[in-house]
mmCIF file of C-alpha atoms in Angstrom:
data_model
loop_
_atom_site.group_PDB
_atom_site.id
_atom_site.type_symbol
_atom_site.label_atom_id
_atom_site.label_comp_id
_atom_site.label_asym_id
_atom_site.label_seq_id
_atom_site.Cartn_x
_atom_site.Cartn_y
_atom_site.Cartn_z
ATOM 1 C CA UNK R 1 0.000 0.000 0.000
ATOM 2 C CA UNK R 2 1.058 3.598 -0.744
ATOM 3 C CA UNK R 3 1.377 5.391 1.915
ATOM 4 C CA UNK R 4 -1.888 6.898 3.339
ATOM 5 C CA UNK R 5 -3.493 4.665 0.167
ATOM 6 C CA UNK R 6 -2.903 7.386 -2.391
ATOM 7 C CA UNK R 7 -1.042 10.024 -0.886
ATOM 8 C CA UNK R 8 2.379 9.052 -3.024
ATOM 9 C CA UNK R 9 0.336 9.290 -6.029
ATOM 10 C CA UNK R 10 -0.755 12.484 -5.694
ATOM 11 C CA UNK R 11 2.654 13.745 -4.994
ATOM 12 C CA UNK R 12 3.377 12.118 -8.883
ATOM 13 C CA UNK R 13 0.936 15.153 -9.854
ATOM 14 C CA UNK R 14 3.484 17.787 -8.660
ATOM 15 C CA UNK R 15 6.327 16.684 -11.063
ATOM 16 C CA UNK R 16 3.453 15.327 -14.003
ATOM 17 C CA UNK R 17 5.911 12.232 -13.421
ATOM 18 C CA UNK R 18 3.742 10.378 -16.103
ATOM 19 C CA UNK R 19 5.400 12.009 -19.149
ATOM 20 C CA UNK R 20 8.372 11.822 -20.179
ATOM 21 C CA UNK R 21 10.837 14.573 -20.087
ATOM 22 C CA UNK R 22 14.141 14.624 -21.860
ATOM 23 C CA UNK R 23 16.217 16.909 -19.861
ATOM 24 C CA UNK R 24 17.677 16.184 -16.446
ATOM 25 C CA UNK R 25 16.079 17.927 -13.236
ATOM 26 C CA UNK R 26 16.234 17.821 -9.223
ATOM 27 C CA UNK R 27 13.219 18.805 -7.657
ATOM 28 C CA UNK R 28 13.446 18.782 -4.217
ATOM 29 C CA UNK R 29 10.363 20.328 -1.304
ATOM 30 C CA UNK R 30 7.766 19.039 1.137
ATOM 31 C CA UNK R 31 3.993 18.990 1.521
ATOM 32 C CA UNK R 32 1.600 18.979 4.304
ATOM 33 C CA UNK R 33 -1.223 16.081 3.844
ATOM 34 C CA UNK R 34 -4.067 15.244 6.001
ATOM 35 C CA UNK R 35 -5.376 11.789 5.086
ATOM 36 C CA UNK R 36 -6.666 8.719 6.912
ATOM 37 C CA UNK R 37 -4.905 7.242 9.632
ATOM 38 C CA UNK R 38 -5.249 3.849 7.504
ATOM 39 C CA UNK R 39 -7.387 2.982 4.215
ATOM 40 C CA UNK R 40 -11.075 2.609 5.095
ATOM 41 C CA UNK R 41 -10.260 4.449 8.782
ATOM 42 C CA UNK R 42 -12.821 6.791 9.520
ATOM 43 C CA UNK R 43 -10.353 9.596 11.211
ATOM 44 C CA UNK R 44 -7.817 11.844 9.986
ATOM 45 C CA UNK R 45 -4.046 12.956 10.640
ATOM 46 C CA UNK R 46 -1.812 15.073 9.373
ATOM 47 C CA UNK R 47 1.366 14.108 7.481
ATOM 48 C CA UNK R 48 4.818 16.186 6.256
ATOM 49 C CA UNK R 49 5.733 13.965 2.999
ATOM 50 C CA UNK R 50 8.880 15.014 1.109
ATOM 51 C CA UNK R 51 8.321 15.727 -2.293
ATOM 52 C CA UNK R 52 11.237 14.534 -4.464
ATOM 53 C CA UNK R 53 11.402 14.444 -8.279
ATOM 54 C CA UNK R 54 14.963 14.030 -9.867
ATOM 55 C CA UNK R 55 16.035 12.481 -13.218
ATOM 56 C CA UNK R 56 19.154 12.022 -14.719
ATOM 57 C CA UNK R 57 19.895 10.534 -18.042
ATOM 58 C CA UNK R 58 17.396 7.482 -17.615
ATOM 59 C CA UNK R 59 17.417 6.532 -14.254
ATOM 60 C CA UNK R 60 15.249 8.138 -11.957
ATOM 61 C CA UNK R 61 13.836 8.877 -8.462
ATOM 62 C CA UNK R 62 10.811 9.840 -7.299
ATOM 63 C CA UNK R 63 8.147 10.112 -4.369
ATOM 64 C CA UNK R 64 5.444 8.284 -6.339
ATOM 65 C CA UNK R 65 7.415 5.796 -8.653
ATOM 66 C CA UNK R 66 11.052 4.660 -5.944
ATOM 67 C CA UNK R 67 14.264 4.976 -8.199
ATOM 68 C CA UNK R 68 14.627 3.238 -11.291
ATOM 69 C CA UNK R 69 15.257 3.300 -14.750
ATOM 70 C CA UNK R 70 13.668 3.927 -17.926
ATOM 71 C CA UNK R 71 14.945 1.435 -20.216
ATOM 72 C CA UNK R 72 12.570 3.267 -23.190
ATOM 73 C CA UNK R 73 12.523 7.064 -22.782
ATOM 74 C CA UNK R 74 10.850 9.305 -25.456
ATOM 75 C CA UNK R 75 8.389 12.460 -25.473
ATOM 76 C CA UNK R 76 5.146 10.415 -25.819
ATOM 77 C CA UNK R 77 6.475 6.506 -24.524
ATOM 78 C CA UNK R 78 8.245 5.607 -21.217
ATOM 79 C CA UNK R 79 9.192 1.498 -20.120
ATOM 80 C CA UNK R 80 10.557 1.671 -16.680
ATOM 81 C CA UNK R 81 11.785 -0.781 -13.692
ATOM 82 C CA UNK R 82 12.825 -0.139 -10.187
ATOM 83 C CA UNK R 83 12.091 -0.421 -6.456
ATOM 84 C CA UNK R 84 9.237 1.219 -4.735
ATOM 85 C CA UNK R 85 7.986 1.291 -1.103
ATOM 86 C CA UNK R 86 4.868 -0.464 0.274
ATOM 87 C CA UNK R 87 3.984 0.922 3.268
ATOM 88 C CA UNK R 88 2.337 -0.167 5.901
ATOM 89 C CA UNK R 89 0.453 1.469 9.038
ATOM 90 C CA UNK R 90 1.029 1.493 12.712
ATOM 91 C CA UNK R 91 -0.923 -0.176 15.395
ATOM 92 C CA UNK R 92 -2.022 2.995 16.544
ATOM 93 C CA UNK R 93 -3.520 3.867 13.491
ATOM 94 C CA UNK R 94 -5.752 1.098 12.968
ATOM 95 C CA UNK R 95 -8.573 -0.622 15.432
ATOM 96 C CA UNK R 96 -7.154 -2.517 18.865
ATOM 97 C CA UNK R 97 -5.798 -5.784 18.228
ATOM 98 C CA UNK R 98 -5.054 -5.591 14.779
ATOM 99 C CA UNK R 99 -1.676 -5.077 15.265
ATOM 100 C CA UNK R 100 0.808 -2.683 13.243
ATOM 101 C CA UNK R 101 1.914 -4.007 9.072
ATOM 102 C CA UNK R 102 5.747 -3.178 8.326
ATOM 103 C CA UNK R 103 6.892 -1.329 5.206
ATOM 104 C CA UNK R 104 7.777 -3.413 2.642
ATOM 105 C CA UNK R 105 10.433 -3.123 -0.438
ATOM 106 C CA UNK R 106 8.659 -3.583 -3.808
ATOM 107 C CA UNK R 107 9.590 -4.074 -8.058
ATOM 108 C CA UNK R 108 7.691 -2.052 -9.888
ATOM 109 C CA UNK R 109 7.259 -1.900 -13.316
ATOM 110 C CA UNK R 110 6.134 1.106 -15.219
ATOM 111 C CA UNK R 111 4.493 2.121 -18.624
ATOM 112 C CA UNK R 112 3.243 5.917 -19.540
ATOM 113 C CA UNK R 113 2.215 7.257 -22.401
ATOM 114 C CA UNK R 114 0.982 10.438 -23.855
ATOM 115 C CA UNK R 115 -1.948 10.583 -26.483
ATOM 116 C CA UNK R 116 -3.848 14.278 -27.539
ATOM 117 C CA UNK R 117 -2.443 15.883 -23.732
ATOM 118 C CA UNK R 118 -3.834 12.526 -21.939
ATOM 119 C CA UNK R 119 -1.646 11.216 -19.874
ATOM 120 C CA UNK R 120 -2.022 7.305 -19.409
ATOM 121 C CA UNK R 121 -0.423 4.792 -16.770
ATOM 122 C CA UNK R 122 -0.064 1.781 -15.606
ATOM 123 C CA UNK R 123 2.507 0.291 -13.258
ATOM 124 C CA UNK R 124 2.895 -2.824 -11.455
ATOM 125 C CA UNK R 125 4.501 -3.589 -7.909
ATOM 126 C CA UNK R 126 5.382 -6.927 -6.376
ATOM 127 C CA UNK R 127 6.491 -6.850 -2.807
ATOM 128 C CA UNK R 128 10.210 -8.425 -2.633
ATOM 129 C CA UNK R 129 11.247 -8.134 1.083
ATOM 130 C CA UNK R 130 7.403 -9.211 2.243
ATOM 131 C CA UNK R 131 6.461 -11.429 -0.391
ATOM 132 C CA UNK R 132 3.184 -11.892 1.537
ATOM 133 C CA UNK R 133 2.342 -8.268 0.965
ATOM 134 C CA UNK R 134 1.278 -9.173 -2.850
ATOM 135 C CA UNK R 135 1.151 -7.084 -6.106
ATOM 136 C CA UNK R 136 -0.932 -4.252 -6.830
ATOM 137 C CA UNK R 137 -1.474 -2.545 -9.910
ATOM 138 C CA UNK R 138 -2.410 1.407 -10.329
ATOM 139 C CA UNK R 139 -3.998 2.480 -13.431
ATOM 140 C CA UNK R 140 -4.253 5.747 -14.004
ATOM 141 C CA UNK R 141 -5.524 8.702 -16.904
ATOM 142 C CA UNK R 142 -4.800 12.307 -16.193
ATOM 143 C CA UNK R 143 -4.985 15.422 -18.480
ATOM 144 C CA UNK R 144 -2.714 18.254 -17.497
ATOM 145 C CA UNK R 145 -3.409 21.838 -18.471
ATOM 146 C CA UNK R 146 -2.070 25.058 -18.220
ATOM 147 C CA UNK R 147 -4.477 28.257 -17.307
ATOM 148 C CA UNK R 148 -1.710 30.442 -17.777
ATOM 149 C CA UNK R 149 1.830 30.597 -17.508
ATOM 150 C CA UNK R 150 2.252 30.278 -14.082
ATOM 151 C CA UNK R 151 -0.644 28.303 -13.356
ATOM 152 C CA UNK R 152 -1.394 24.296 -14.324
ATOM 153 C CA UNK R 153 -4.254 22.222 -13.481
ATOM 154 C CA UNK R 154 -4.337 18.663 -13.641
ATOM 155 C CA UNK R 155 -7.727 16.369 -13.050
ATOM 156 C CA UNK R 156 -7.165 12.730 -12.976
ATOM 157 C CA UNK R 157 -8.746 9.369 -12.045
ATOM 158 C CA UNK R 158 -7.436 5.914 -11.270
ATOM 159 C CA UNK R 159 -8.241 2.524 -10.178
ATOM 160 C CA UNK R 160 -5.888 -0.092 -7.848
ATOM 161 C CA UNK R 161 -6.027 -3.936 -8.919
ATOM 162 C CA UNK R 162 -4.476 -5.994 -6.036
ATOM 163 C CA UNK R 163 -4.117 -9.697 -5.510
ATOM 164 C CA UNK R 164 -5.421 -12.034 -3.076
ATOM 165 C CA UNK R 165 -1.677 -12.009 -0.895
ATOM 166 C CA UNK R 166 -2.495 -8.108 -1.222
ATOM 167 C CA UNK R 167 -5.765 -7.755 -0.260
ATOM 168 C CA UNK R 168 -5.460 -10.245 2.500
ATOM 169 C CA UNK R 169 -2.431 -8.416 4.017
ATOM 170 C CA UNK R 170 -4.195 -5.032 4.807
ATOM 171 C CA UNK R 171 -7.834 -5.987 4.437
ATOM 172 C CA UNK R 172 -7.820 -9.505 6.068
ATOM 173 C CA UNK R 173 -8.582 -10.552 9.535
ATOM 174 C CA UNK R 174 -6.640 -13.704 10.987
ATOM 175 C CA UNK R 175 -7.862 -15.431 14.173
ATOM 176 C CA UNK R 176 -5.662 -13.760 16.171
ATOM 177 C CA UNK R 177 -6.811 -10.583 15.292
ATOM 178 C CA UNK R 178 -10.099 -11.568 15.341
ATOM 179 C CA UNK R 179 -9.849 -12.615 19.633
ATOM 180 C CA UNK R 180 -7.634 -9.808 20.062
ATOM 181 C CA UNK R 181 -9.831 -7.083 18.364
ATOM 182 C CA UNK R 182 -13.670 -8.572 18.254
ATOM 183 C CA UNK R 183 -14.147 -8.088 14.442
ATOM 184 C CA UNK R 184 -15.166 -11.036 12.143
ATOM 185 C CA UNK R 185 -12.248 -13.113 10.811
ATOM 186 C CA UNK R 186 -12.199 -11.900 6.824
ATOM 187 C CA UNK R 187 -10.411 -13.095 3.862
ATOM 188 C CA UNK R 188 -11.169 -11.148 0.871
ATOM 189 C CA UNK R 189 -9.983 -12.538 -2.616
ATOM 190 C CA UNK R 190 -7.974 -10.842 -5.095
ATOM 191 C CA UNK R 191 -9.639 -7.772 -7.226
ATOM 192 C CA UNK R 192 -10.494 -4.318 -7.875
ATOM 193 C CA UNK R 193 -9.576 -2.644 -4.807
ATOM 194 C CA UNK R 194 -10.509 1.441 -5.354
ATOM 195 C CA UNK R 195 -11.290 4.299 -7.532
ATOM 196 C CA UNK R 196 -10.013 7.691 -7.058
ATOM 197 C CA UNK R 197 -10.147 10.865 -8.444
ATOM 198 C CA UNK R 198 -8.263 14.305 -7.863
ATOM 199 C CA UNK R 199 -7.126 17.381 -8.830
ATOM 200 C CA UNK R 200 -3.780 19.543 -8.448
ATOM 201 C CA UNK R 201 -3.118 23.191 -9.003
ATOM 202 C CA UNK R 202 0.455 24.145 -9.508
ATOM 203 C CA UNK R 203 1.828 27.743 -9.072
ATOM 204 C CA UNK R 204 5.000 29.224 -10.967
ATOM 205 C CA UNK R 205 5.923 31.681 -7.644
ATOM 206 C CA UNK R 206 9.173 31.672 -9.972
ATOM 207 C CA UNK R 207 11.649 29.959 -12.109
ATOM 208 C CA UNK R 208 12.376 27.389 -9.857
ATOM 209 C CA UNK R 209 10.021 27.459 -6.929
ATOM 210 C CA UNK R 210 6.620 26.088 -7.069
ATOM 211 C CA UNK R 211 3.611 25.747 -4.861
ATOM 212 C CA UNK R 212 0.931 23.024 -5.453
ATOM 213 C CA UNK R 213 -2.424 22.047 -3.924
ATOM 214 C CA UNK R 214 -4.258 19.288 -4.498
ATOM 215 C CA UNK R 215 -7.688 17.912 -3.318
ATOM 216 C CA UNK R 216 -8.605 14.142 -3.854
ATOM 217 C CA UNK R 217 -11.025 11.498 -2.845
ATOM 218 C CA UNK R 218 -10.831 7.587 -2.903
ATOM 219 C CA UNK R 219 -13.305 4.621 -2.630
ATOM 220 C CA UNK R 220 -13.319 1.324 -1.244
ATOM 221 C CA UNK R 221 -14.913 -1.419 -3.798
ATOM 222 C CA UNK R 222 -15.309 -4.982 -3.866
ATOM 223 C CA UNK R 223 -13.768 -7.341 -1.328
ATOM 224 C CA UNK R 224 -11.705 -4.387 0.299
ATOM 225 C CA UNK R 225 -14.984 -2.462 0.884
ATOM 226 C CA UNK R 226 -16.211 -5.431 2.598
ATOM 227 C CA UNK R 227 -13.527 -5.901 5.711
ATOM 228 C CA UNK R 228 -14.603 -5.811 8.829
ATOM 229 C CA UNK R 229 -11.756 -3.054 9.462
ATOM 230 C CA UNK R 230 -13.602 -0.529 6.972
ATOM 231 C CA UNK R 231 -15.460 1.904 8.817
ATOM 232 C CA UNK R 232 -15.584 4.468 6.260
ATOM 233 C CA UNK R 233 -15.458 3.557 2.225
ATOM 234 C CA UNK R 234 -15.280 7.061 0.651
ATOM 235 C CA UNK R 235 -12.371 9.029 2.065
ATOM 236 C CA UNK R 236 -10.579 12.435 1.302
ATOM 237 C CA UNK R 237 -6.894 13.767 1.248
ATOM 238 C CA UNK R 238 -6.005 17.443 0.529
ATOM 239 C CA UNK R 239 -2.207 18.514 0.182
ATOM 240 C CA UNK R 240 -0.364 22.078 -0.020
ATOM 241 C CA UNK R 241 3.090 21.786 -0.358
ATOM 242 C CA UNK R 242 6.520 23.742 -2.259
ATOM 243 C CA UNK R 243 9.062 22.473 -4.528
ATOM 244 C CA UNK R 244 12.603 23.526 -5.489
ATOM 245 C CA UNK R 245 14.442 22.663 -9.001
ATOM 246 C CA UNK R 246 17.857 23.140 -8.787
#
């Protein structure tokens, strides 16, 4: 799971990380999130998440996609590979007697393309270090646009595809958790696991500093709607934050 469910992808919207650019950048900042404490919690927190966006040559790294590299890089096509994060929550976070779900490291594989100022993704992550953690695929179409020369605004939508290893690792309820916390033992099978959609505003303040908002909202479908841990299906994220490129 990304962390906060979505909040890495909508720190890809700062940096339009879905199209390819040819020349090499470091862009470097931090943002201020409130999202759910866990996906399908039904209370809030607030989060600092760095915001990092660098590429040089074809290798890359990035708060959204890890570090890898793009093994096809053009202006409308980009093939990459690399490692990613999949995080995982504290105990605190989500009900009693759950327990806590460690990070995981995870390969991730990465298509983009551009088509009429659509922006079109897919990318695929298998956890590595936590094979038990699962895949999970993000799909996603976004269409940015500039209001002036300072200004950009970029609407999107997505889905998340996970498998059953996935969906059992931060959906399911064991035995044990079940005593521990009271809540139905659950083992949800593999499938589509939410839709999003969002939108980001990005602000030129000059040549190389940039402020961005964003304001987004998720839903729980299927077999990850279902889990006894879901107290709240539709949830929201906004995000301010400021960027450097050096």
């Amino acid at each position: 799971m990304l962390r906060g469910g979505f909040a890495a992808a909508l720190l890809g919207l700062v940096s339009l990380s879905g199209a390819a650019q040819a020349d090499d950048r470091v862009t470097l900042g931090v943002g201020v999130s409130a999202m759910p404490r866990y996906e399908g919690a039904d209370e809030y927190k607030g989060r600092t998440i760095p915001i990092v966006n660098a590429q040089i040559g074809r290798f890359y790294a990035r708060t959204e996609d890890g570090i890898g590299f793009n093994f096809v890089q053009t202006q409308n096509f980009t093939l990459s590979a690399g490692a990613n994060m999949m995080w995982g929550y504290g105990g605190d976070d989500v009900p009693p007697g759950i327990g806590g779900l460690s990070d995981a490291i995870g390969a991730r594989l990465g298509l983009s393309t551009n088509l009429g100022g659509f922006v079109f993704g897919v990318a695929a992550t298998q956890a590595v270090t936590h094979r038990d953690r699962g895949l999970l695929i993000n799909t996603r179409v976004s269409y940015p646009y500039a209001l002036s020369d300072r200004v950009r605004v970029t609407p999107s939508v997505g889905a998340n595809w996970a498998n059953e290893k996935y969906m059992d690792s931060y959906f399911g309820i064991n035995g044990t958790q079940s005593r521990r916390s009271g809540l139905a033992q659950y083992h949800p099978d593999s499938g589509v696991k939410d839709v999003s959609a969002r939108v980001s505003l990005s602000y030129a303040a000059s040549e190389r500093f940039s402020l961005t908002s964003l304001v987004g909202t998720s839903r729980l479908v299927g077999e990850a709607a279902d889990s006894p841990m879901v107290r709240q299906k539709t949830q929201f994220q906004t995000l301010l934050g400021g960027s450097y490129t050096f």
